[in-house]
Each structure stands twice: as C-alpha cells, then as structure tokens.
Short mmCIF file of C-alpha atoms and ligand atoms in Angstrom, two decimals:
data_model
loop_
_atom_site.label_atom_id
_atom_site.label_comp_id
_atom_site.label_asym_id
_atom_site.label_seq_id
_atom_site.Cartn_x
_atom_site.Cartn_y
_atom_site.Cartn_z
CA MET A 209 0.00 0.00 0.00
CA ASP A 210 1.36 3.41 -0.83
CA SER A 211 1.86 6.10 1.75
CA ASP A 212 -0.97 8.36 2.77
CA GLU A 213 1.02 11.50 3.15
CA ASP A 214 -1.76 13.70 1.81
CA VAL A 215 -4.45 12.40 4.11
CA TYR A 216 -3.47 14.65 6.96
CA MET A 217 -2.69 17.65 4.84
CA VAL A 218 -5.19 20.30 5.79
CA GLU A 219 -6.38 22.48 2.96
CA SER A 220 -4.24 25.54 3.36
CA ASP A 221 -4.04 29.03 2.00
CA SER A 222 -0.77 29.62 3.69
CA ASP A 223 1.53 28.63 0.87
CA ASP A 224 1.67 32.33 0.00
CA GLY A 225 2.81 33.31 3.48
CA TYR A 226 -0.51 34.55 4.85
CA PRO A 227 -2.02 32.96 7.95
CA GLU A 228 -5.11 30.86 7.31
CA ASP A 229 -8.63 32.21 7.66
CA GLU A 230 -10.15 31.92 11.12
CA ILE A 231 -13.72 30.94 11.91
CA LEU A 232 -15.15 33.01 14.76
CA SER A 233 -18.25 32.20 16.80
CA PHE A 234 -20.57 34.84 18.26
CA GLU A 235 -18.71 34.54 21.57
CA ASP A 236 -15.32 34.87 19.86
CA LEU A 237 -16.52 38.05 18.20
CA GLU A 238 -17.78 39.47 21.48
CA SER A 239 -14.46 38.78 23.15
CA GLU A 240 -12.59 40.38 20.25
CA MET A 241 -14.73 43.46 20.79
CA LYS A 242 -14.03 43.38 24.52
CA ALA A 243 -10.30 43.10 23.87
CA SER A 244 -10.34 46.16 21.60
CA ILE A 245 -12.40 48.05 24.16
CA SER A 246 -10.01 47.32 27.01
CA GLU A 247 -7.06 48.34 24.88
CA ILE A 248 -8.43 51.85 24.43
CA GLN A 249 -9.70 51.93 28.00
CA ASP A 250 -6.09 52.05 29.14
CA VAL A 251 -5.72 55.35 27.30
CA ILE A 252 -9.14 56.99 27.58
CA GLU A 253 -9.94 55.82 31.12
CA GLY A 254 -13.65 55.68 30.40
CA SER A 255 -16.18 52.97 31.09
CA THR A 256 -16.59 49.97 28.79
CA ASP A 257 -19.78 51.52 27.41
CA ILE A 258 -18.11 54.80 26.57
CA CYS A 259 -15.26 53.05 24.82
CA ARG A 260 -17.66 50.82 22.87
CA LEU A 261 -19.48 53.90 21.56
CA LEU A 262 -16.22 55.62 20.68
CA LEU A 263 -14.93 52.63 18.76
CA GLN A 264 -18.26 52.31 16.97
CA LYS A 265 -18.06 55.96 15.91
CA TYR A 266 -14.59 55.38 14.45
CA LYS A 267 -15.58 52.09 12.79
CA TRP A 268 -13.47 50.09 15.25
CA ASN A 269 -10.30 51.65 13.91
CA LYS A 270 -8.37 52.04 17.17
CA ASP A 271 -5.40 53.94 15.76
CA PHE A 272 -7.53 56.42 13.91
CA MET A 273 -9.66 56.97 17.00
CA LEU A 274 -6.65 57.50 19.27
CA ASP A 275 -5.14 59.99 16.80
CA ARG A 276 -8.35 62.04 17.02
CA PHE A 277 -8.24 61.71 20.80
CA TYR A 278 -4.70 63.11 21.03
CA GLU A 279 -5.61 65.97 18.71
CA SER A 280 -8.47 66.93 20.96
CA PRO A 281 -7.86 69.68 23.59
CA ASP A 282 -9.06 67.42 26.42
CA THR A 283 -11.05 64.27 27.15
CA LEU A 284 -14.25 66.17 27.87
CA ALA A 285 -14.18 67.97 24.52
CA PHE A 286 -13.52 64.68 22.79
CA LEU A 287 -16.49 63.00 24.49
CA ILE A 288 -18.78 65.97 23.81
CA ASP A 289 -17.81 65.83 20.15
CA ALA A 290 -18.65 62.11 20.08
CA ASN A 291 -22.11 62.82 21.64
CA ILE A 292 -21.25 60.78 24.69
CA VAL A 293 -21.31 63.67 27.16
CA PRO A 294 -24.00 66.38 26.72
CA LYS A 295 -22.93 69.90 25.73
CA GLN A 296 -25.37 71.21 28.26
CA SER A 297 -28.08 69.67 30.37
CA ALA A 298 -31.72 70.68 30.30
CA VAL A 299 -32.88 72.57 33.36
CA PHE A 300 -34.89 70.24 35.49
CA SER A 301 -37.10 71.58 38.21
CA LYS A 302 -38.21 69.39 41.08
CA GLY A 303 -41.83 70.16 40.18
CA ASP A 304 -41.67 68.26 36.90
CA VAL A 305 -43.31 64.92 37.53
CA GLU A 306 -45.07 64.47 34.22
CA CYS A 307 -43.48 62.34 31.46
CA GLN A 308 -42.80 64.52 28.44
CA ILE A 309 -43.92 61.73 26.12
CA CYS A 310 -47.09 60.26 27.60
CA CYS A 311 -47.92 63.09 30.04
CA MET A 312 -48.53 60.64 32.86
CA ASP A 313 -47.28 61.25 36.38
CA GLY A 314 -44.68 58.88 37.71
CA ASP A 315 -41.02 58.19 38.28
CA LEU A 316 -39.00 59.82 35.57
CA SER A 317 -35.48 59.17 34.50
CA GLY A 318 -33.18 59.76 31.58
CA LEU A 319 -29.68 60.41 30.39
CA ALA A 320 -27.19 63.04 31.47
CA CYS A 321 -28.95 65.59 29.25
CA ASN A 322 -31.87 65.55 31.71
CA HIS A 323 -34.48 64.77 29.10
CA LEU A 324 -36.70 62.65 31.27
CA ALA A 325 -39.43 60.13 30.56
CA CYS A 326 -41.17 57.27 32.30
CA ASP A 327 -39.79 53.71 32.12
CA ASP A 328 -42.62 52.54 29.85
CA CYS A 329 -41.87 55.22 27.28
CA TRP A 330 -38.16 54.43 27.34
CA LYS A 331 -38.92 50.76 26.87
CA ALA A 332 -41.28 51.37 23.95
CA TYR A 333 -38.77 53.70 22.32
CA LEU A 334 -35.89 51.25 22.67
CA THR A 335 -37.92 48.30 21.45
CA GLU A 336 -38.53 50.30 18.28
CA LYS A 337 -34.81 51.09 17.89
CA ILE A 338 -33.93 47.41 18.35
CA LYS A 339 -36.36 46.57 15.55
CA GLU A 340 -34.56 49.09 13.36
CA LYS A 341 -31.29 47.35 14.29
CA GLN A 342 -29.59 50.51 15.55
CA SER A 343 -26.27 50.11 17.26
CA GLU A 344 -26.05 53.77 18.27
CA ILE A 345 -29.22 54.95 19.96
CA GLU A 346 -29.78 58.64 20.62
CA CYS A 347 -31.77 60.24 23.40
CA MET A 348 -35.54 60.17 22.85
CA THR A 349 -35.87 63.96 22.68
CA SER A 350 -35.59 65.12 19.11
CA ASN A 351 -32.52 67.20 18.34
CA CYS A 352 -30.71 65.78 21.34
CA LYS A 353 -27.94 63.66 19.84
CA LEU A 354 -26.69 62.27 23.13
CA LEU A 355 -25.98 58.54 22.80
CA MET A 356 -27.34 56.00 25.22
CA LYS A 357 -24.89 53.72 26.94
CA ASP A 358 -25.32 49.98 26.53
CA GLU A 359 -26.04 49.53 30.24
CA GLN A 360 -28.84 52.10 30.07
CA VAL A 361 -30.33 50.39 27.04
CA LYS A 362 -30.29 47.04 28.80
CA LYS A 363 -31.75 48.51 32.00
CA TYR A 364 -34.76 50.03 30.23
CA LEU A 365 -35.36 47.06 27.96
CA ALA A 366 -35.51 44.74 30.98
CA ASP A 367 -36.34 41.75 28.81
CA SER A 368 -33.86 38.99 28.07
CA ALA A 369 -34.98 38.37 24.47
CA ALA A 370 -34.70 42.07 23.60
CA ILE A 371 -31.31 42.28 25.32
CA ALA A 372 -30.10 39.28 23.32
CA SER A 373 -31.23 41.03 20.11
CA PHE A 374 -29.35 44.12 21.18
CA ARG A 375 -26.17 42.08 21.74
CA LYS A 376 -26.57 40.64 18.25
CA ILE A 377 -26.93 44.12 16.79
CA LEU A 378 -23.73 45.22 18.51
CA VAL A 379 -21.74 42.24 17.24
CA ASN A 380 -23.22 42.63 13.79
CA SER A 381 -22.27 46.30 13.63
CA TYR A 382 -18.74 45.25 14.56
CA VAL A 383 -18.56 42.64 11.79
CA LYS A 384 -20.13 44.98 9.21
CA VAL A 385 -17.48 47.70 9.55
CA ASN A 386 -14.56 45.30 9.82
CA SER A 387 -13.00 44.84 6.40
CA SER A 388 -11.50 41.47 7.30
CA LEU A 389 -14.69 39.89 8.69
CA ARG A 390 -17.57 38.29 6.79
CA TRP A 391 -20.67 36.57 8.16
CA CYS A 392 -21.26 33.08 6.86
CA PRO A 393 -24.37 33.42 4.64
CA ALA A 394 -25.81 30.04 5.69
CA GLU A 395 -29.08 30.25 7.57
CA ASN A 396 -28.74 29.51 11.30
CA CYS A 397 -24.96 29.69 11.14
CA GLU A 398 -23.79 32.48 13.40
CA LYS A 399 -20.14 32.30 12.49
CA ALA A 400 -17.94 34.84 10.81
CA VAL A 401 -14.82 34.21 8.79
CA LYS A 402 -11.79 36.35 9.54
CA VAL A 403 -9.63 36.85 6.49
CA HIS A 404 -5.96 37.72 6.70
CA GLN A 405 -5.55 38.17 3.00
CA PRO A 406 -8.54 40.12 1.69
CA SER A 407 -8.78 39.97 -2.08
CA GLU A 408 -11.58 40.33 -4.55
CA SER A 409 -13.87 37.33 -5.24
CA ARG A 410 -11.84 35.13 -2.89
CA LEU A 411 -13.44 31.90 -1.80
CA LEU A 412 -14.12 31.54 1.93
CA ILE A 413 -15.03 28.29 3.64
CA CYS A 414 -16.97 28.29 6.91
CA SER A 415 -16.72 25.46 9.42
CA CYS A 416 -20.34 24.55 8.54
CA GLY A 417 -19.12 23.72 5.03
CA THR A 418 -20.60 26.78 3.33
CA ARG A 419 -18.37 28.22 0.62
CA PHE A 420 -18.90 31.82 -0.24
CA CYS A 421 -17.36 34.80 -1.95
CA PHE A 422 -15.45 37.34 0.15
CA THR A 423 -16.77 40.27 -1.90
CA CYS A 424 -20.39 39.53 -2.82
CA GLY A 425 -21.33 36.79 -0.33
CA ASN A 426 -22.67 34.52 -3.08
CA GLU A 427 -21.51 30.92 -3.21
CA GLY A 428 -17.87 30.64 -4.31
CA HIS A 429 -17.67 31.50 -7.99
CA GLU A 430 -14.07 31.48 -9.19
CA PRO A 431 -13.03 32.27 -11.90
CA ILE A 432 -15.83 34.70 -12.80
CA ASP A 433 -15.84 38.17 -11.19
CA CYS A 434 -18.67 39.29 -8.94
CA CYS A 435 -20.03 41.83 -11.45
CA TYR A 436 -20.31 39.31 -14.27
CA LEU A 437 -21.73 36.71 -11.94
CA LYS A 438 -24.48 39.18 -11.09
CA LEU A 439 -25.31 39.67 -14.77
CA TRP A 440 -25.21 35.93 -15.35
CA LEU A 441 -27.51 35.07 -12.45
CA LYS A 442 -29.98 37.69 -13.58
CA ARG A 443 -30.04 36.27 -17.08
CA CYS A 444 -30.55 32.74 -15.73
CA MET A 445 -33.42 33.92 -13.53
CA ASP A 446 -35.21 35.44 -16.50
CA ASP A 447 -35.03 32.12 -18.27
CA SER A 448 -36.58 29.51 -16.03
CA GLU A 449 -38.30 27.59 -18.85
CA THR A 450 -34.99 26.59 -20.39
CA PHE A 451 -33.85 25.66 -16.93
CA ASN A 452 -36.69 23.18 -16.54
CA TRP A 453 -35.81 21.50 -19.80
CA ILE A 454 -32.12 21.31 -19.03
CA ASN A 455 -32.79 20.20 -15.50
CA ALA A 456 -34.93 17.25 -16.64
CA ASN A 457 -33.63 13.87 -15.49
CA THR A 458 -34.91 12.04 -18.53
CA LYS A 459 -33.96 12.55 -22.15
CA ASP A 460 -34.38 10.36 -25.23
CA CYS A 461 -31.49 8.40 -26.69
CA PRO A 462 -30.30 10.39 -29.72
CA LYS A 463 -30.06 7.17 -31.72
CA CYS A 464 -33.05 4.95 -30.89
CA SER A 465 -35.20 7.44 -28.92
CA ALA A 466 -35.49 5.13 -25.90
CA PRO A 467 -35.94 7.22 -22.75
CA ILE A 468 -32.80 7.42 -20.62
CA GLU A 469 -32.72 8.46 -17.03
CA LYS A 470 -29.76 10.19 -15.44
CA ASN A 471 -29.08 8.84 -11.95
CA GLY A 472 -25.63 10.12 -11.20
CA GLY A 473 -23.49 13.14 -11.85
CA CYS A 474 -21.34 11.65 -14.58
CA ASN A 475 -22.21 12.90 -18.06
CA TYR A 476 -21.10 9.79 -19.89
CA MET A 477 -24.27 7.87 -20.81
CA ARG A 478 -24.99 4.51 -22.36
CA CYS A 479 -28.34 3.62 -23.85
CA GLU A 480 -30.01 0.78 -21.94
CA ASN A 481 -31.63 -0.61 -25.09
CA THR A 482 -29.62 -3.82 -25.74
CA ARG A 483 -29.91 -3.42 -29.51
CA CYS A 484 -28.60 0.16 -29.33
CA ARG A 485 -26.05 0.60 -26.53
CA TYR A 486 -25.20 4.02 -27.93
CA GLU A 487 -22.59 5.79 -25.82
CA PHE A 488 -23.12 9.54 -25.71
CA CYS A 489 -22.60 12.76 -23.79
CA TRP A 490 -25.54 14.02 -21.72
CA MET A 491 -24.61 17.65 -22.40
CA CYS A 492 -24.28 17.64 -26.19
CA PHE A 493 -25.76 14.25 -27.23
CA GLY A 494 -22.59 13.66 -29.24
CA SER A 495 -21.04 10.22 -29.49
CA TRP A 496 -18.70 9.24 -26.61
CA LYS A 497 -16.82 6.19 -27.76
CA ASN A 498 -13.67 5.86 -25.73
CA GLU A 499 -14.39 7.08 -22.28
CA GLY A 500 -12.54 10.25 -21.40
CA ALA A 501 -11.58 11.53 -24.82
CA HIS A 502 -14.87 13.32 -25.46
CA SER A 503 -14.92 17.10 -25.33
CA CYS A 504 -17.63 19.62 -26.16
CA ASN A 505 -16.78 22.69 -24.09
CA THR A 506 -16.22 25.13 -26.97
CA PHE A 507 -19.06 26.91 -28.70
CA LYS A 508 -18.68 26.69 -32.45
CA GLU A 509 -20.53 29.39 -34.26
CA LYS A 510 -22.16 28.28 -37.48
CA LYS A 511 -21.79 30.49 -40.57
CA THR A 512 -24.82 32.70 -40.80
CA GLU A 513 -26.19 35.34 -43.07
CA ASN A 514 -26.04 38.80 -41.70
CA SER A 515 -29.72 39.36 -41.06
CA SER A 516 -30.56 40.56 -37.59
CA ARG A 517 -32.82 37.51 -37.10
CA ASP A 518 -29.84 35.25 -37.64
CA LYS A 519 -27.76 37.27 -35.27
CA SER A 520 -30.25 37.05 -32.47
CA ARG A 521 -30.67 33.32 -33.10
CA VAL A 522 -26.91 32.80 -32.85
CA SER A 523 -26.74 34.85 -29.70
CA LEU A 524 -29.50 32.72 -28.16
CA GLU A 525 -27.79 29.50 -29.23
CA ARG A 526 -24.58 30.75 -27.75
CA TYR A 527 -26.25 31.54 -24.45
CA LEU A 528 -28.00 28.17 -24.37
CA PHE A 529 -24.73 26.41 -25.06
CA TYR A 530 -23.10 27.91 -21.96
CA TYR A 531 -26.20 27.80 -19.84
CA ASN A 532 -26.71 24.12 -20.62
CA ARG A 533 -23.25 23.32 -19.32
CA TYR A 534 -23.51 25.60 -16.32
CA ALA A 535 -26.83 24.05 -15.28
CA GLY A 536 -25.59 20.57 -16.22
CA HIS A 537 -22.71 20.70 -13.76
CA ARG A 538 -25.00 22.11 -11.10
CA LYS A 539 -27.31 19.17 -11.68
CA SER A 540 -24.40 16.73 -11.47
CA LEU A 541 -23.35 18.34 -8.21
CA GLU A 542 -26.83 17.66 -6.85
CA LEU A 543 -26.85 14.06 -8.05
CA GLU A 544 -23.40 13.49 -6.60
CA GLU A 545 -24.78 14.13 -3.11
CA LYS A 546 -25.86 10.47 -3.22
CA LEU A 547 -22.24 9.48 -3.71
CA LYS A 548 -21.44 10.55 -0.16
CA GLU A 549 -23.64 7.80 1.29
CA ARG A 550 -22.31 5.17 -1.10
CA VAL A 551 -18.77 6.11 -0.25
CA GLU A 552 -19.55 5.90 3.44
CA LEU A 553 -20.78 2.32 3.01
CA LYS A 554 -17.81 1.44 0.88
CA MET A 555 -15.42 2.78 3.51
CA ASN A 556 -17.02 0.60 6.20
CA GLU A 557 -16.76 -2.40 3.94
CA MET A 558 -13.10 -1.74 3.16
CA GLN A 559 -12.26 -1.33 6.82
CA LYS A 560 -13.93 -4.66 7.56
CA GLN A 561 -11.73 -6.24 4.93
CA SER A 562 -8.15 -5.12 5.19
CA MET A 563 -7.74 -1.37 5.26
CA THR A 564 -7.34 1.00 8.18
CA TRP A 565 -9.34 4.18 8.68
CA VAL A 566 -6.47 6.26 7.40
CA GLU A 567 -6.13 4.13 4.29
CA VAL A 568 -9.75 4.63 3.23
CA GLN A 569 -9.72 8.43 3.52
CA PHE A 570 -8.89 8.70 -0.17
CA LEU A 571 -12.57 8.12 -0.91
CA PRO A 572 -14.16 11.10 0.87
CA LYS A 573 -11.25 13.18 -0.38
CA ALA A 574 -12.04 12.13 -3.96
CA VAL A 575 -15.70 13.07 -3.52
CA GLU A 576 -14.67 16.44 -2.14
CA VAL A 577 -12.34 17.09 -5.06
CA LEU A 578 -15.07 16.02 -7.47
CA SER A 579 -17.59 18.49 -6.08
CA GLU A 580 -15.01 21.27 -6.01
CA CYS A 581 -14.30 20.65 -9.68
CA ARG A 582 -17.97 20.57 -10.62
CA HIS A 583 -18.35 23.86 -8.85
CA THR A 584 -15.44 25.40 -10.68
CA LEU A 585 -16.62 23.99 -14.01
CA MET A 586 -20.05 25.55 -13.54
CA PHE A 587 -18.58 29.00 -13.18
CA THR A 588 -16.05 28.52 -15.97
CA TYR A 589 -19.06 28.39 -18.31
CA ALA A 590 -20.46 31.63 -16.96
CA PHE A 591 -16.95 33.10 -17.32
CA ALA A 592 -16.62 31.78 -20.89
CA PHE A 593 -20.00 33.21 -21.86
CA TYR A 594 -18.73 36.77 -21.33
CA LEU A 595 -15.25 36.06 -22.65
CA LYS A 596 -14.14 37.42 -26.02
CA LYS A 597 -11.99 35.19 -28.16
CA ASN A 598 -8.22 35.82 -28.14
CA ASN A 599 -5.07 33.75 -27.65
CA SER A 600 -5.55 33.53 -23.91
CA SER A 601 -9.18 32.45 -24.22
CA ILE A 602 -8.02 29.52 -26.36
CA ILE A 603 -5.66 28.41 -23.59
CA PHE A 604 -8.49 28.85 -21.13
CA GLU A 605 -10.71 26.56 -23.20
CA GLU A 606 -7.93 23.96 -23.35
CA ASN A 607 -7.65 24.07 -19.56
CA GLN A 608 -11.40 23.83 -19.24
CA LYS A 609 -11.48 20.83 -21.55
CA ASP A 610 -8.76 19.03 -19.55
CA LEU A 611 -10.51 19.74 -16.28
CA GLU A 612 -13.87 18.62 -17.62
CA GLN A 613 -12.57 15.41 -19.14
CA SER A 614 -10.66 14.39 -16.05
CA THR A 615 -13.55 15.35 -13.78
CA GLU A 616 -15.90 13.09 -15.76
CA GLN A 617 -13.33 10.31 -15.50
CA LEU A 618 -13.12 10.69 -11.73
CA SER A 619 -16.90 10.79 -11.56
CA GLY A 620 -17.04 7.60 -13.66
CA PHE A 621 -14.57 5.82 -11.38
CA LEU A 622 -16.59 6.68 -8.31
CA GLU A 623 -19.95 5.83 -9.83
CA ARG A 624 -19.17 2.71 -11.80
CA ASP A 625 -16.00 1.17 -10.43
CA LEU A 626 -16.71 1.41 -6.72
CA ASP A 627 -18.15 -2.10 -6.58
CA ASN A 628 -16.40 -3.87 -9.44
CA GLU A 629 -12.76 -3.16 -8.82
CA ASP A 630 -10.44 -4.77 -6.29
CA LEU A 631 -9.57 -2.42 -3.45
CA VAL A 632 -5.91 -1.87 -4.22
CA THR A 633 -6.50 -1.07 -7.89
CA LEU A 634 -9.45 1.14 -7.01
CA LYS A 635 -7.38 3.11 -4.56
CA VAL A 636 -4.50 3.66 -6.95
CA LYS A 637 -6.84 4.65 -9.76
CA VAL A 638 -8.95 7.03 -7.72
CA GLN A 639 -6.01 8.61 -5.92
CA ASP A 640 -4.03 9.21 -9.10
CA LYS A 641 -7.08 10.69 -10.76
CA TYR A 642 -8.11 13.06 -8.03
CA ARG A 643 -4.56 14.35 -7.70
CA TYR A 644 -4.49 14.99 -11.42
CA VAL A 645 -7.91 16.65 -11.41
CA GLU A 646 -6.89 18.85 -8.51
CA GLN A 647 -3.82 19.94 -10.46
CA ARG A 648 -5.92 20.73 -13.50
CA ARG A 649 -8.29 22.80 -11.42
CA LYS A 650 -5.45 24.75 -9.88
CA ALA A 651 -3.83 25.30 -13.27
CA LEU A 652 -7.07 26.66 -14.71
CA LEU A 653 -7.73 29.02 -11.80
CA ASP A 654 -4.12 30.21 -11.70
CA HIS A 655 -4.24 30.94 -15.41
CA CYS A 656 -7.47 32.93 -14.95
CA ALA A 657 -6.00 34.87 -12.02
CA GLU A 658 -2.77 35.65 -13.88
CA GLY A 659 -4.77 36.75 -16.91
CA LYS A 660 -6.70 39.10 -14.68
CA GLU A 661 -3.50 40.61 -13.31
CA GLN A 662 -2.12 41.08 -16.80
CA ASN A 663 -5.41 42.36 -18.18
CA VAL A 664 -5.66 39.76 -20.93
CA TRP A 665 -9.35 38.97 -20.53
CA VAL A 666 -11.73 40.92 -22.69
CA PHE A 667 -15.39 40.61 -21.78
CA ASN A 668 -18.63 41.20 -23.68
CA GLU A 669 -21.48 43.33 -22.28
ZN1 ZN B 179 -44.14 58.13 29.49
ZN1 ZN B 180 -31.42 64.19 25.59
ZN1 ZN B 181 -21.31 28.73 8.36
ZN1 ZN B 182 -18.40 37.43 -5.51
ZN1 ZN B 183 -30.43 4.05 -27.81
ZN1 ZN B 184 -20.49 16.45 -25.08
#
C-alpha cells in the first residue's frame, strides 16, 4: 500500500505566506470586541460603554480613534464631540413629575442631558430602535444627539430576548465595519470568517461547510468576477423555462429514442436498449466512444447570413450552449450528493476487509475534489459566456477541456467502479485521478487569475 502523506494535509491558504482564515463564533466576536475596548480603556480611562461607543463611531479603527483623541484639547471635549457627554443639560425643576412623552405622572429618569421620561416610554422607544437594528441609539428627545450607553439600554429594555437582540446588533455592527470579517451566509450559522488576505472574489469556507465569496457573499464563484456573476444570475433567472428543460432527469437516446434516465453526476451515458447501446454525452448528445476523450466545451458558431434575425438566433444559441453546461454541472453536483452515502458504506466495507481508517480516507477526499471541480466547471461556463476570443481564451478553453474530461473520469470511477474493482487497484486509480484533477483545477484558476493581473481577458457586455 502506498503512503498516505496527503491524508493529513489540511487544505491551506498559507503557501503564500498569509495565515489561514479563522472561523469566529458569536462569543469569539464578542471577546474580540471586549479586547479592543479594554485596549483603548487604558488610554481613555472611560467605562466599557463609553469606549464601545467611541470605537463604533470610528468604525473600530483604534489607531484612527486615538489619533483624534490626542488631537483633541481634552477628554471632555472629545467626548462631547462624540455625543457621549452632553454639551449642556436641560434645566430640570423638582416640580416636573409628568413624562414629556405620555404626560402621565410617575417616576421619571433619563440620560445626562436631563431629558426625562417614564420607564414605559423608554422601553417602547428602545424596542422600536432594536427593531430598526440601531447600534447607536440617541436620546428620545428630538434634536438631542446624546448617545445611550449599553447599560442604560439594557436597564430600560428589561427583557432577556430584547437584550439578546441588542447584543446581536452590537456584534453585527462590529462585523459589518470590519474589512477582514464576513458573516457566513448560511441560515442559522452564526459564524464569521476572519480573512488575513482580503482579495476580490476570494473563496471563503466556513466550518459549517458553506463556501462563499469574500466580496459579494454569493456561493464561491471562481473564476468569474462578482459583477459578471451578477449579470449571469440575472439572465438565468429570466429564463426559467430553459432551466426546466435542461434540468430534466430524462432525455431520449439520440439514436433509438429510448428514454434514458440520469441517476448520477457523470455525463457519460450509455443507452439501456440492448440493440442500441449508444454511448453519448448528456450535455451535447454527441457520441462518446472511448471514455474520457470526449470534449464539447467550446461553442462553435455556425456560418450565418447577416440578417438581424440570424444574429439574435446565434446569440441565443450561444447563451444556451453555456447555460446548458452551467446548469448541467450544477445538476451533477446535486446528483453526486448520493455518492457521499455510497462512499460511506464502501469505507465501512473496506475497513472490515483489510484497510485502516487512514487508508480509506482517499474516498471522501475524492468526492470532495469532485464536487469542487464541478463547482469550478459551472462558473467557468459563466466566465466563458462573457469572454471574447483571443489567444488567452483559447488556452483557457484547453484548460477547461482538460478539467472537464478528467472530472468526468473521476466521476465515472466513483460511480461505476466502486463495486467492481479490487480495493488496491481502485485506490491507486482514484487517488491518481483526483490528484491529477486537482492539479488541472489549480492550473485553470491560476491561469485565470494571472490573466486578470495582466489584463488579458476581454469581456462582452
Ligand atoms: Zn411616558
Ligand atoms: Zn437628551
Ligand atoms: Zn457557516
Ligand atoms: Zn463574488
Ligand atoms: Zn439508444
Ligand atoms: Zn459532449
């Protein structure tokens, strides 16, 4: 058995010298905030609440805030400027016992500005502000900009659910202004990813498995840029009828018209009709004789007359060509979910036979690589749709072809050979293939990134 040196290798972004991304929980974020607050507390000597408001005002940029602080004539002036201490307080006579808001008699209280109200009015006001998700809440009296301290907010709210919402608002406002933090977009996942190497359209991976774009928050979409992805998704949305056709699981055999159902992600198909047995590609219906050698990733424009009708037909055909492949890989990705269970069973079986846990890890790894490649392939078709032909685009299409061919081969190994191959051969085959596919994927993405740096890509629209 060969060595399993890559089994323990954690996926790493650090080969370029940057530390890896960190995944932060809600509590981690709160303690990061607290740490920043106590750092400035040493200088400002104010309460936690005051320092939280100051940092919020300066978008949690400590250095910038401290520079402003040192420029200020004194602490009081600095706090007045930040609306944390009132410029002047309203005159309050002992006789005032009526709430200015609801005009009822009762115990009144308020902030240092002496704008007083009853507890019920404060509570109603704050509940409204929490609904509006405000992280800086001003005094209730209009034109009074004095900010409420967190402790005051909590005291008046006096309700644990509302206080929890307020804490969420505070943490959220911290994440929102922090250029290295991004919330995971998955529902019910309250984690944020901290990025040490912010760059456009970079792929982030949360501990819940969600992969998303650093810039636009959509699912990871390398190599296409966020702005073209937006255009692409809009176009796809406007075109759901085509989607239904492409997304169908059953098509007719192009040779004998027998219906053929697609059960797995692999796009190599063979007609079940024993008198036909036609081997073809699910994407283009073209013949697929020797497994692996088929390619159909390039759109070939037919010669047309110059009428505008012809032009719009060609442009539709072109769009459908790319859309078909984009949606096709998405569909495969969906169908390959089933592979995870099959692989799980296979791993148990192999461990019962002769292999150790470590030795069978090549299987889940292969499934992971397969879905990564499907993902990348999807977006290469959106990328190619906007791409104008030039020398670099031809290299791109070559890379895309290699990646697609080898991905289909890996998919074929996992779908068809899992049960018919002896374990040692299966392992060697699958491992060699996924390593190769991974290389192809990296080569394609590197080429796209380099092209971007050197401005070689020309896009339509
Ligand atoms: Zn009142
Ligand atoms: Zn006030
Ligand atoms: Zn997540
Ligand atoms: Zn994006
Ligand atoms: Zn057939
Ligand atoms: Zn094809």
